[in-house]
Structure formats: structure tokens, C-alpha cells
């Protein structure tokens, strides 16, 4: 049954978690994402689906509660915003190292430090390059709308369990706070599946289950790393998502993700009105990054402009994908500032047309 | 002729290694209390017949490999985070018995917040706290529980409470919290003491079944290697120096 609602991004995320059949949410309040736990508490999830919702004493505790619950084979999720996500990095590294599934949403605000509560994309590199210690990757989904937020919660759990890997939804204060029409998917029942890798009590006659990220022998730790790298290769092969606009005849390509992708799309339309053949790529997965399409486009277009709400982070990945074939320029605002389509158009003209 | 083989008859059996411990060789130093503490907990689990319903959380510390020794499902937590990990497990599997096993650095320094808040929420878990007054694993640095004037590699002239703080009696602190139900301090350095520890652990697990709240059992222990003593000397030193400051016995008992 199709259910349409007008919802705030953060509340929609919470509703989607319930509907995705999540077993547990652990979180700690921080602006601009506190509505997630508030909504979950108000929903009385213990009654509605049996989902556990607990306000932890810190983001450190919250991610470690997720680790415990995920280790039992349960669908566990936590959400936070930038300073809190920094605190979760140790836990995420352990979860990635122990190969457990979980979902983490970062409703990014501007930094560094306490920064600002205004929206930003300045946690891009932290999200896509691992974030904590060790060679690991999160699968990173970047919604641009409240609808995508909802859809990606479900997708995130699917990917987390498919690859037994933490999945991050990298959103921001704009999408978290704005209200949009959303179509909600139907309630997925909570699962009582027992996984052989999960700590659910030793089965008679079977070995006990150990969840650990420790290997004392370097040979064994290298093996773990090789297995992780092989898994990431699979992820890169299978899970890339992006949207493209006007790329067939494009001479220039804008690259922007999340809320900034929407603003940049407006800039692309303005550019088209002025007669510039501009197309756009909006990566929906930031890891795996849409390398192939960018590399292909690099053979035929004149240049790329990445537009980001940070000091230029994704531009590094775009440059790696383009691999020197064409110029890759960057334009962005940061510290909680949001670029306007007109500003972006100006930047484009200055960098490529010679305005 | 009496041969070892003939002696190994069921009717001659007076003691047997609990099946809740695996056959792996313990990596602990000779005379270290960790091994005995493991055995007491494993025997308590065995006696209650809950091996298949128990999930343990290992710390970072000398007992990081506890998951090799307890033949129950185990998770290895980050340094200090075991009570949070145990919370996550217990909340999604409330019908299981969940325990953490932690050293003093793990529980009372880096993990203080997780410890206090798990206890304050009255999580229905058992926390086993092995207090040897030192960071064993990393080579004998000062712990929050290191005694006044006690030497460690980071307090080479002895712990100066003016600059390093006084030893932390976290167990007494924990006992203040309404969420804790049963709090006791024991040792495992003599058979009689080890038996008391086991009885306490058993009681704690029984209370967990009754959902009474957090049970917290401290085991005051030794670290011959980093105290730079023989096992016998270390036990004597523990009796003379640790016990006066960390007195054994019940601290909070059910009313
Ligand atoms: C985040 C982090 N910080 C520091 C360490 C290093 N470290 C490992 S064990 C340990 C102290 C362990 O002491 P304790 O908890 O008393 O256990 P014991 O070895 O004495 O049984 C430290 C500091 C670590 N592994 N992780
Ligand atoms: S270093 Fe100390 S605590 Fe660690 S195993 Fe050896 S004696 Fe035991
Ligand atoms: Mg210690």
C-alpha cells in the first residue's frame, strides 16, 4: 500500500528505520539530528514492532551498543551529526574489522570543532576513506531528498547484511530538517533469523562464536585485510549508484552530491539557458564512487566542475577518476554556508568560459 | 600395578576441568589471578547449566583473549567499551545471560562512563572486574587503582596522589547506584577465596535471570610480572597492601 506523507527528513529516516524492521537504535542527541531519537521514542517502538530504542550516555557508547547488537545478527542503527560521528570512529573501525552489519547516519553540520549547526558536507573524506584507524571502508549513501533518505535506510540495511559491513548514510542538515512529500514503504517484519556468525548462544556440538577484530599473527591480520579488500572490490563492482542529467551532449559536467546536488542541478539549468552544454553527475553512492562514468565522460567533455559544501573534498575522487584527462575544477562554500545556483554558474563561467 | 590409566576411572574422579573452559593453553603468566578468575566464572556458568545461553564480552587488557578460553559465544570489545557492547547484546537478547570481564584500566579509566551508565541503567548483566592495580598488558603502567606510593612504569617514584590522583574505589562508587543489585569484592588467591568468588558469581547470574539489575563482582588480583615479584610474593603483597585498601566482602547485598 502506497503511503504518502509530508515529513521532515530526520523523522522520515526514523520512520524508515522502524519500517525496515530494525531491531535496535542507539543514539545520543545532537543538532541537527535529534528528531530521529525523539521520533522513535514518541512512536513507542517497543510496542509497535518490538524495536529497542535507547538513549546512550555518549556516541561512543551508542556505537558500541550497535556493535553488541549487530554481533547478535540484529539490525542495529545509530545516527548522529559530525562531532558525534568523530566519536564513533573507533567503534566503526571495530565493526568493520569484525565484519558486522550496521547502519549509521551522519546528518552533517559544519566543522571543524564544535563548528556550526548549519548544514555542510565537510565529513566527506572521513566517510569515504574509512574515518577510523586501519584499512577499511564504509559503504556510503548520499541522499538528496527526504524520499531518498527513506529509500536508503532500507537499502543500507540490505547492503550491510549483504556484505557484513557498516553502511553510512551521509546526509546533511538541509535534508534532515526540511519537509518533503515521501512515499513510505510497507512495514518489513523484524527478522528472527539466526546467523552462524552471530553471538546468539553456543549451539550444542558446534564451536562457540567469537567476534573479534584481533589477530596476533601478522600473517592472519594480513589475511583479514585481503578478505576485506576483496569484499570492497565486489562492492565497487556491484553497488555504484548515480544520477546523470543532460550528459548526452554535454561539453562540461558538474559533479555534486546530496543537497548540493540539487542546488547544482539548478545551476546546470541556468547554464543551459545561457547556451552552455552542461550536464551533471550526482553520485548517490560516495563509496563506491562512480569512477567509470566519470572516466568515460572525461574522454568526450571539456572539463568538470565539482560543487561541494566543503573546502574541496570529493574533487579529489573526481580527479582520480578523470585521471588527468581533463581539467577538474572545484567550487564550494563551507562552514554552514550554502552556495546559490547563480554563484555556481558564475564560478563555472570564470573557470571554463573566461568570464 | 597402579597406572595412571587405571586411575582415570569415573569412580576416582574428584575434580574435573569444567567444559565451559576450552582446552586452549592459557597465555597468562605463571601465578596470575586471571586464570583462576576465568575458572571460577566458567564453573559458575557450568553449575547453572547456562553455557548455551551465555554471551560474554572480553575487554582489552591481558584478558583480551578470554574469548579463546570461555567456551561460550564471545565478543571482543574496544578498550573500556565492554559494558556498552554488553548493553547492546542484552537489549536485543534479553533472555540470554550476558557478562563482561574487564581489568581495572579498562573498567575504571577509559571505560568509566560506560561502566557507570550501564550500572546506572541497571542493565541486567554481570560485570566481572579484575583489579590488579596495574596495566598488565601494556607492561605495568599506573592504573586508576594503583595504590598510593605504589611503583609502576609511569609512577617510577611511586604514585603521588597530589599529581596523579588517589586510587579509585570504583566498586564502592558503583554500589551507590540504584541500578546495581549485588556488588561484592573477592579474590582468587587461595582455594577458599576462589570458592567465595565462584559463589558470588553464581548468585550474580541467578539474579540476572530474575532481572534484578546489574551485578558487579570485583576480584582483587595480582600481576606478578609487572609487580616484579614471584607469584607467592605477589599474593602476600596483595594481602598486605591491596586488601586493606580494597577490603574483601559484600559491598551491596539485596535487601
Ligand atoms: C583505545 C586504546 N587505548 C589504549 C590501549 C592500550 N592498552 C591495551 S590494554 C591497556 C591497559 C589494560 O589494563 P587493565 O585493564 O588493567 O587490564 P590488565 O592487563 O591489567 O588485566 C591499555 C592501556 C588500547 N588497546 N586501546
Ligand atoms: S602481565 Fe600481569 S595481569 Fe597480565 S597475564 Fe601477566 S601476571 Fe597476569
Ligand atoms: Mg589491570
Coordinates of C-alpha atoms and ligand atoms in Angstrom, one line a residue, chain B residues 34 61-62 102-106 129-137 141 143-145 222-223 227, ligand 3:
Chain B
X34 CA 43.2 -14.1 35.6
X61 CA 43.8 -5.9 28.6
X62 CA 45.6 -9.1 29.5
X102 CA 37.3 -6.3 32.5
X103 CA 40.6 -5.1 34.0
X104 CA 40.9 -2.0 36.1
X105 CA 42.3 0.2 33.3
X106 CA 39.6 -1.0 31.0
X129 CA 36.1 -6.6 37.4
X130 CA 39.6 -7.9 37.8
X131 CA 41.6 -5.3 39.8
X132 CA 45.3 -5.9 39.8
X133 CA 46.2 -2.3 40.4
X134 CA 48.2 -2.0 37.2
X135 CA 48.1 -2.1 33.4
X136 CA 49.2 -5.6 32.9
X137 CA 49.0 -5.9 29.2
X141 CA 51.8 1.4 33.8
X143 CA 46.2 2.2 36.7
X144 CA 43.4 4.2 38.3
X145 CA 43.5 1.6 41.1
X222 CA 47.9 -9.9 41.3
X223 CA 50.2 -9.2 38.5
X227 CA 54.7 -6.1 40.2
Ligands
LIG3 MG1 44.9 -4.2 35.5

